Amino acid sequence: MDLQFNRHRRLRNSAGMRSLVRETHLRTEDFIYPIFVVEGEKIKKEVPSMPDVYHISLDYLNEEIDELVGLGIQSVIVFGVPAEKDEVGSQAYHDLGIVQKAISQIKESFPELVVAADTCLCQYTSHGHCGIVENGKILNDPTLNLLAKTAISQARAGADIIAPSNMMDGFVAAIRHGLDEAGFEDVPIMSYAVKYASAFYGPFRDAAHSTPQFGDRKEYQMDPANRMEALREAESDVIEGADFLIVKPALSYLDIIRDVKNNFNLPVVAYNVSGEYSMIKAAAQNGWIDEKTIVIEMLTSMKRAGVDLIITYFAKDVSRWLKQE
């Protein structure tokens, strides 16, 4: 029998061969680990909806960073949970705010670690929205001034990267101008350029205490049904001076990640969000899935789609698994 066909299995017939021809690789250096810092002392309290993720007070922060550095993780993003909130989120831009204090402490003890600061108001406002509210409306332009003030205070504290997540129009331009005017022209902006109004954020709002007190965020976050809008959003941020582009969430938006990668010559970051994390953790705890293989496959799919970096709560787990291999 004279058959003509390709023998693709030749390159799959052993673990060594599969490793030799593997196209996409995960590295510990790819990961940015989120940290939730809180006011108070002797606090390391697990977030109820996020197994193995904790609220951490500053007196336990160095211990947490020691573990990350020991695993080879080279970057963190810091979120703050303040003790006090008000209408304008003033603790977000206070020089002694919880994020500012955490950044200063990390950089003093671990100067080699790359520290990104989440730059938003929602954790700090009494109403839980990402901007100034007047008569039930989220005001875009007045919010930009507060975001710039927040970014400047975070840079002053020692942040290596400013990561604005608010989705106000013009936020990158306002923050870039503010940083430059304040003498921080070398501090890059990792923009949440493409941020959808997603149902996958629920556990994060539990962690950050940032659930809106009225309405939702669909007025300023993107419709999950829209694809071309993502390119318009990303293009605006590139023009305004972004240095990285985040796509959030990741797992249901791999097509968007590929679009952004194909269209813009900047590092692309996936945010592997809380809902994606908690679903896998819950299923694994019930014995329904193999956590390690699922997580590796999921994060590899993000790299394959085109991301350069991944913000993920799985960073510790995966770093341990990679060390074992």
Tab-separated table of C-alpha atoms in Angstrom:
chain	number	residue	atom	x	y	z
A	1	MET	CA	0.000	0.000	0.000
A	2	ASP	CA	1.617	3.258	-1.177
A	3	LEU	CA	0.430	5.950	1.241
A	4	GLN	CA	1.633	9.544	1.350
A	5	PHE	CA	1.191	11.271	4.731
A	6	ASN	CA	3.133	13.146	7.396
A	7	ARG	CA	4.236	11.415	10.585
A	8	HIS	CA	3.725	14.160	13.162
A	9	ARG	CA	3.963	11.640	15.994
A	10	ARG	CA	7.718	11.377	15.418
A	11	LEU	CA	8.114	14.594	17.392
A	12	ARG	CA	5.902	13.375	20.266
A	13	ASN	CA	7.270	9.907	20.958
A	14	SER	CA	9.146	10.658	24.206
A	15	ALA	CA	9.196	13.231	26.975
A	16	GLY	CA	12.635	14.363	25.850
A	17	MET	CA	11.483	14.831	22.259
A	18	ARG	CA	8.382	16.740	23.321
A	19	SER	CA	10.511	19.010	25.481
A	20	LEU	CA	12.962	19.554	22.636
A	21	VAL	CA	10.329	20.881	20.238
A	22	ARG	CA	8.105	22.702	22.753
A	23	GLU	CA	7.247	26.122	21.365
A	24	THR	CA	5.947	27.920	24.462
A	25	HIS	CA	7.567	27.994	27.888
A	26	LEU	CA	6.574	29.272	31.311
A	27	ARG	CA	9.287	30.851	33.436
A	28	THR	CA	9.187	32.107	36.997
A	29	GLU	CA	10.397	35.448	35.627
A	30	ASP	CA	7.109	35.747	33.715
A	31	PHE	CA	5.025	36.147	36.873
A	32	ILE	CA	3.875	39.196	38.818
A	33	TYR	CA	2.408	38.248	42.188
A	34	PRO	CA	-0.445	40.324	43.685
A	35	ILE	CA	-0.185	41.275	47.361
A	36	PHE	CA	-2.998	42.713	49.512
A	37	VAL	CA	-1.646	44.857	52.335
A	38	VAL	CA	-3.833	46.031	55.218
A	39	GLU	CA	-3.589	48.394	58.176
A	40	GLY	CA	-2.970	46.931	61.619
A	41	GLU	CA	-0.587	44.404	63.140
A	42	LYS	CA	-0.165	40.633	63.229
A	43	ILE	CA	-2.621	40.137	60.400
A	44	LYS	CA	-2.321	37.287	57.938
A	45	LYS	CA	-5.891	36.426	57.155
A	46	GLU	CA	-6.973	34.243	54.258
A	47	VAL	CA	-9.401	35.817	51.787
A	48	PRO	CA	-12.536	33.640	52.147
A	49	SER	CA	-13.143	33.260	48.401
A	50	MET	CA	-9.448	32.919	47.451
A	51	PRO	CA	-7.673	29.945	49.076
A	52	ASP	CA	-4.002	30.615	49.910
A	53	VAL	CA	-4.336	34.377	49.258
A	54	TYR	CA	-4.025	36.596	52.315
A	55	HIS	CA	-4.537	40.052	53.721
A	56	ILE	CA	-1.137	40.896	55.189
A	57	SER	CA	-0.163	43.655	57.618
A	58	LEU	CA	3.149	45.445	57.247
A	59	ASP	CA	4.809	43.573	60.133
A	60	TYR	CA	4.336	40.301	58.199
A	61	LEU	CA	5.147	41.745	54.780
A	62	ASN	CA	8.885	41.023	54.769
A	63	GLU	CA	8.205	37.377	55.580
A	64	GLU	CA	5.893	37.182	52.561
A	65	ILE	CA	8.438	38.830	50.271
A	66	ASP	CA	11.195	36.528	51.565
A	67	GLU	CA	9.148	33.563	50.387
A	68	LEU	CA	8.588	35.092	46.950
A	69	VAL	CA	12.244	35.959	46.448
A	70	GLY	CA	13.231	32.453	47.543
A	71	LEU	CA	10.990	31.053	44.824
A	72	GLY	CA	12.630	33.241	42.192
A	73	ILE	CA	9.653	35.576	41.688
A	74	GLN	CA	11.006	38.930	40.602
A	75	SER	CA	7.969	41.209	40.621
A	76	VAL	CA	4.901	42.007	42.722
A	77	ILE	CA	1.906	44.291	42.356
A	78	VAL	CA	0.679	45.904	45.561
A	79	PHE	CA	-3.000	46.481	46.394
A	80	GLY	CA	-4.034	48.326	49.522
A	81	VAL	CA	-6.982	47.914	51.866
A	82	PRO	CA	-7.162	51.137	53.911
A	83	ALA	CA	-8.610	51.508	57.393
A	84	GLU	CA	-10.550	54.609	56.358
A	85	LYS	CA	-12.458	55.526	53.191
A	86	ASP	CA	-14.039	58.749	51.986
A	87	GLU	CA	-15.851	60.170	48.973
A	88	VAL	CA	-12.671	61.061	47.080
A	89	GLY	CA	-10.444	58.156	48.129
A	90	SER	CA	-7.879	60.391	49.781
A	91	GLN	CA	-5.933	57.463	51.275
A	92	ALA	CA	-5.009	56.445	47.722
A	93	TYR	CA	-2.756	59.488	47.305
A	94	HIS	CA	-1.674	60.059	50.913
A	95	ASP	CA	2.099	59.806	51.287
A	96	LEU	CA	1.526	57.609	54.355
A	97	GLY	CA	-1.197	55.510	52.745
A	98	ILE	CA	-1.041	51.747	53.143
A	99	VAL	CA	0.289	51.113	49.610
A	100	GLN	CA	2.904	53.858	49.927
A	101	LYS	CA	4.130	52.445	53.236
A	102	ALA	CA	4.243	48.920	51.800
A	103	ILE	CA	6.192	50.022	48.728
A	104	SER	CA	8.758	51.902	50.834
A	105	GLN	CA	9.215	48.903	53.102
A	106	ILE	CA	9.631	46.442	50.236
A	107	LYS	CA	12.119	48.604	48.360
A	108	GLU	CA	14.162	49.222	51.505
A	109	SER	CA	14.486	45.522	52.317
A	110	PHE	CA	14.367	44.044	48.789
A	111	PRO	CA	15.688	46.717	46.410
A	112	GLU	CA	16.120	44.219	43.571
A	113	LEU	CA	12.413	43.302	43.496
A	114	VAL	CA	10.346	45.070	40.834
A	115	VAL	CA	7.351	46.646	42.580
A	116	ALA	CA	4.250	47.725	40.669
A	117	ALA	CA	1.581	49.816	42.357
A	118	ASP	CA	-2.082	49.395	41.524
A	119	THR	CA	-3.304	52.929	40.827
A	120	CYS	CA	-7.033	53.250	41.343
A	121	LEU	CA	-9.515	54.775	43.773
A	122	CYS	CA	-12.122	52.033	44.210
A	123	GLN	CA	-10.559	50.465	47.333
A	124	TYR	CA	-10.352	53.895	48.939
A	125	THR	CA	-13.724	55.468	48.119
A	126	SER	CA	-16.717	55.059	50.392
A	127	HIS	CA	-18.913	54.391	47.344
A	128	GLY	CA	-16.559	51.802	45.796
A	129	HIS	CA	-16.291	53.388	42.353
A	130	CYS	CA	-13.082	54.200	40.507
A	131	GLY	CA	-13.737	57.930	40.257
A	132	ILE	CA	-15.345	60.959	41.824
A	133	VAL	CA	-19.117	60.614	42.080
A	134	GLU	CA	-21.546	63.511	41.795
A	135	ASN	CA	-25.312	62.985	41.793
A	136	GLY	CA	-24.804	59.315	41.006
A	137	LYS	CA	-22.538	59.982	38.005
A	138	ILE	CA	-18.860	58.972	37.830
A	139	LEU	CA	-16.988	62.083	36.708
A	140	ASN	CA	-14.149	61.414	34.283
A	141	ASP	CA	-11.993	64.542	34.103
A	142	PRO	CA	-11.923	65.545	37.799
A	143	THR	CA	-10.891	61.965	38.592
A	144	LEU	CA	-7.794	62.268	36.397
A	145	ASN	CA	-6.204	64.778	38.776
A	146	LEU	CA	-6.577	62.377	41.696
A	147	LEU	CA	-5.157	59.476	39.697
A	148	ALA	CA	-2.108	61.559	38.807
A	149	LYS	CA	-1.670	62.514	42.482
A	150	THR	CA	-1.905	58.833	43.426
A	151	ALA	CA	0.700	57.810	40.861
A	152	ILE	CA	3.098	60.538	41.976
A	153	SER	CA	2.790	59.523	45.636
A	154	GLN	CA	3.415	55.874	44.707
A	155	ALA	CA	6.471	56.781	42.628
A	156	ARG	CA	7.736	58.946	45.495
A	157	ALA	CA	7.413	55.907	47.757
A	158	GLY	CA	9.656	53.934	45.393
A	159	ALA	CA	7.304	52.129	42.975
A	160	ASP	CA	9.159	50.849	39.927
A	161	ILE	CA	5.965	50.639	37.835
A	162	ILE	CA	2.663	52.509	37.993
A	163	ALA	CA	-0.251	50.221	37.067
A	164	PRO	CA	-3.462	52.283	36.649
A	165	SER	CA	-6.607	50.144	36.593
A	166	ASN	CA	-9.394	52.720	36.650
A	167	MET	CA	-10.481	52.890	32.963
A	168	MET	CA	-11.174	56.623	32.938
A	169	ASP	CA	-10.662	58.184	29.512
A	170	GLY	CA	-7.272	59.912	29.361
A	171	PHE	CA	-5.871	58.303	32.499
A	172	VAL	CA	-2.542	57.358	30.891
A	173	ALA	CA	-2.026	60.885	29.534
A	174	ALA	CA	-2.837	62.440	32.917
A	175	ILE	CA	-0.572	60.085	34.841
A	176	ARG	CA	2.301	60.390	32.362
A	177	HIS	CA	2.105	64.166	32.506
A	178	GLY	CA	1.960	64.128	36.308
A	179	LEU	CA	4.890	61.764	36.674
A	180	ASP	CA	7.021	63.743	34.224
A	181	GLU	CA	6.232	67.060	35.906
A	182	ALA	CA	7.174	65.557	39.283
A	183	GLY	CA	10.535	64.300	38.013
A	184	PHE	CA	9.539	60.637	37.555
A	185	GLU	CA	9.903	60.510	33.788
A	186	ASP	CA	11.767	57.182	34.045
A	187	VAL	CA	8.918	55.389	35.865
A	188	PRO	CA	6.942	53.286	33.351
A	189	ILE	CA	3.161	52.894	33.156
A	190	MET	CA	1.691	49.403	32.981
A	191	SER	CA	-1.768	50.337	31.770
A	192	TYR	CA	-4.872	48.246	32.304
A	193	ALA	CA	-5.478	49.115	28.677
A	194	VAL	CA	-8.158	46.502	27.990
A	195	LYS	CA	-10.301	45.887	31.051
A	196	TYR	CA	-13.679	44.249	30.630
A	197	ALA	CA	-16.726	44.579	32.894
A	198	SER	CA	-16.328	40.955	33.847
A	199	ALA	CA	-18.109	38.579	36.212
A	200	PHE	CA	-14.706	37.033	36.965
A	201	TYR	CA	-13.765	39.813	39.423
A	202	GLY	CA	-15.992	38.732	42.315
A	203	PRO	CA	-13.361	37.220	44.637
A	204	PHE	CA	-11.027	40.199	44.090
A	205	ARG	CA	-13.695	42.561	45.385
A	206	ASP	CA	-13.853	40.339	48.442
A	207	ALA	CA	-10.076	40.707	48.808
A	208	ALA	CA	-9.869	44.442	48.102
A	209	HIS	CA	-13.150	45.416	49.806
A	210	SER	CA	-14.024	47.311	46.636
A	211	THR	CA	-17.577	46.282	45.716
A	212	PRO	CA	-19.522	49.316	44.392
A	213	GLN	CA	-22.144	50.570	46.826
A	214	PHE	CA	-24.499	51.385	43.964
A	215	GLY	CA	-24.771	50.409	40.301
A	216	ASP	CA	-21.883	48.699	38.535
A	217	ARG	CA	-18.781	49.584	36.512
A	218	LYS	CA	-20.168	48.955	33.044
A	219	GLU	CA	-20.154	52.681	32.292
A	220	TYR	CA	-16.348	52.744	32.292
A	221	GLN	CA	-15.246	49.120	31.877
A	222	MET	CA	-15.648	47.376	28.522
A	223	ASP	CA	-18.514	45.236	27.240
A	224	PRO	CA	-17.324	41.586	27.103
A	225	ALA	CA	-18.985	41.258	23.680
A	226	ASN	CA	-16.665	43.838	22.057
A	227	ARG	CA	-13.439	43.043	20.259
A	228	MET	CA	-12.576	46.076	18.122
A	229	GLU	CA	-13.137	48.380	21.073
A	230	ALA	CA	-10.168	46.693	22.742
A	231	LEU	CA	-7.880	47.845	19.951
A	232	ARG	CA	-9.196	51.404	20.211
A	233	GLU	CA	-8.600	51.412	23.957
A	234	ALA	CA	-5.088	49.999	23.607
A	235	GLU	CA	-4.196	52.406	20.807
A	236	SER	CA	-5.231	55.382	22.932
A	237	ASP	CA	-3.003	54.226	25.764
A	238	VAL	CA	-0.041	53.677	23.448
A	239	ILE	CA	-0.436	57.193	22.043
A	240	GLU	CA	-0.732	58.630	25.564
A	241	GLY	CA	2.510	56.998	26.722
A	242	ALA	CA	1.838	53.518	28.117
A	243	ASP	CA	4.858	51.219	28.414
A	244	PHE	CA	2.993	47.918	29.013
A	245	LEU	CA	-0.529	46.875	27.992
A	246	ILE	CA	-2.644	44.708	30.325
A	247	VAL	CA	-5.566	42.598	29.128
A	248	LYS	CA	-7.974	41.715	31.952
A	249	PRO	CA	-9.380	39.078	32.428
A	250	ALA	CA	-7.228	36.575	30.567
A	251	LEU	CA	-8.787	33.144	30.140
A	252	SER	CA	-11.943	34.195	28.279
A	253	TYR	CA	-10.063	36.859	26.307
A	254	LEU	CA	-7.198	34.993	24.653
A	255	ASP	CA	-8.373	36.280	21.265
A	256	ILE	CA	-8.037	39.840	22.562
A	257	ILE	CA	-4.539	39.111	23.861
A	258	ARG	CA	-3.519	37.925	20.405
A	259	ASP	CA	-5.086	40.983	18.759
A	260	VAL	CA	-3.221	43.326	21.092
A	261	LYS	CA	0.057	41.456	20.582
A	262	ASN	CA	-0.314	41.567	16.807
A	263	ASN	CA	-1.092	45.263	16.699
A	264	PHE	CA	1.225	46.890	19.237
A	265	ASN	CA	4.937	46.610	19.813
A	266	LEU	CA	4.834	46.812	23.609
A	267	PRO	CA	5.047	44.136	26.317
A	268	VAL	CA	1.617	42.561	26.810
A	269	VAL	CA	0.482	41.476	30.269
A	270	ALA	CA	-2.361	39.093	31.109
A	271	TYR	CA	-4.167	39.455	34.418
A	272	ASN	CA	-5.156	35.920	35.446
A	273	VAL	CA	-7.955	37.236	37.628
A	274	SER	CA	-9.483	36.118	40.913
A	275	GLY	CA	-12.477	34.288	39.436
A	276	GLU	CA	-10.206	32.250	37.176
A	277	TYR	CA	-8.065	31.414	40.207
A	278	SER	CA	-10.887	30.573	42.606
A	279	MET	CA	-12.728	28.298	40.164
A	280	ILE	CA	-9.658	26.123	39.761
A	281	LYS	CA	-8.876	26.112	43.477
A	282	ALA	CA	-12.456	25.098	44.325
A	283	ALA	CA	-12.551	22.328	41.744
A	284	ALA	CA	-9.172	21.018	42.873
A	285	GLN	CA	-10.215	21.004	46.525
A	286	ASN	CA	-13.229	18.898	45.541
A	287	GLY	CA	-10.999	16.448	43.674
A	288	TRP	CA	-12.626	17.179	40.318
A	289	ILE	CA	-9.446	18.253	38.496
A	290	ASP	CA	-5.680	17.950	38.722
A	291	GLU	CA	-4.711	21.456	39.814
A	292	LYS	CA	-1.107	21.419	38.633
A	293	THR	CA	-1.781	20.248	35.080
A	294	ILE	CA	-4.795	22.546	34.679
A	295	VAL	CA	-2.903	25.606	35.905
A	296	ILE	CA	0.139	24.923	33.738
A	297	GLU	CA	-2.080	24.423	30.695
A	298	MET	CA	-4.057	27.590	31.393
A	299	LEU	CA	-1.016	29.836	31.905
A	300	THR	CA	0.729	28.298	28.895
A	301	SER	CA	-2.306	29.175	26.776
A	302	MET	CA	-1.861	32.811	27.805
A	303	LYS	CA	1.801	32.765	26.814
A	304	ARG	CA	0.886	31.048	23.547
A	305	ALA	CA	-1.710	33.747	22.857
A	306	GLY	CA	1.064	36.324	23.040
A	307	VAL	CA	1.566	37.648	26.559
A	308	ASP	CA	5.000	38.448	27.883
A	309	LEU	CA	4.040	38.613	31.565
A	310	ILE	CA	1.241	37.203	33.720
A	311	ILE	CA	-0.199	38.723	36.877
A	312	THR	CA	-1.347	35.627	38.721
A	313	TYR	CA	-2.216	34.380	42.203
A	314	PHE	CA	-0.774	31.022	41.087
A	315	ALA	CA	2.754	32.470	40.904
A	316	LYS	CA	3.946	30.756	44.084
A	317	ASP	CA	2.497	27.371	43.147
A	318	VAL	CA	3.833	27.415	39.607
A	319	SER	CA	7.266	28.609	40.711
A	320	ARG	CA	7.471	25.630	43.072
A	321	TRP	CA	6.382	23.239	40.329
A	322	LEU	CA	8.931	24.662	37.898
A	323	LYS	CA	11.693	24.253	40.483
A	324	GLN	CA	10.710	20.608	40.981
A	325	GLU	CA	10.911	19.981	37.253
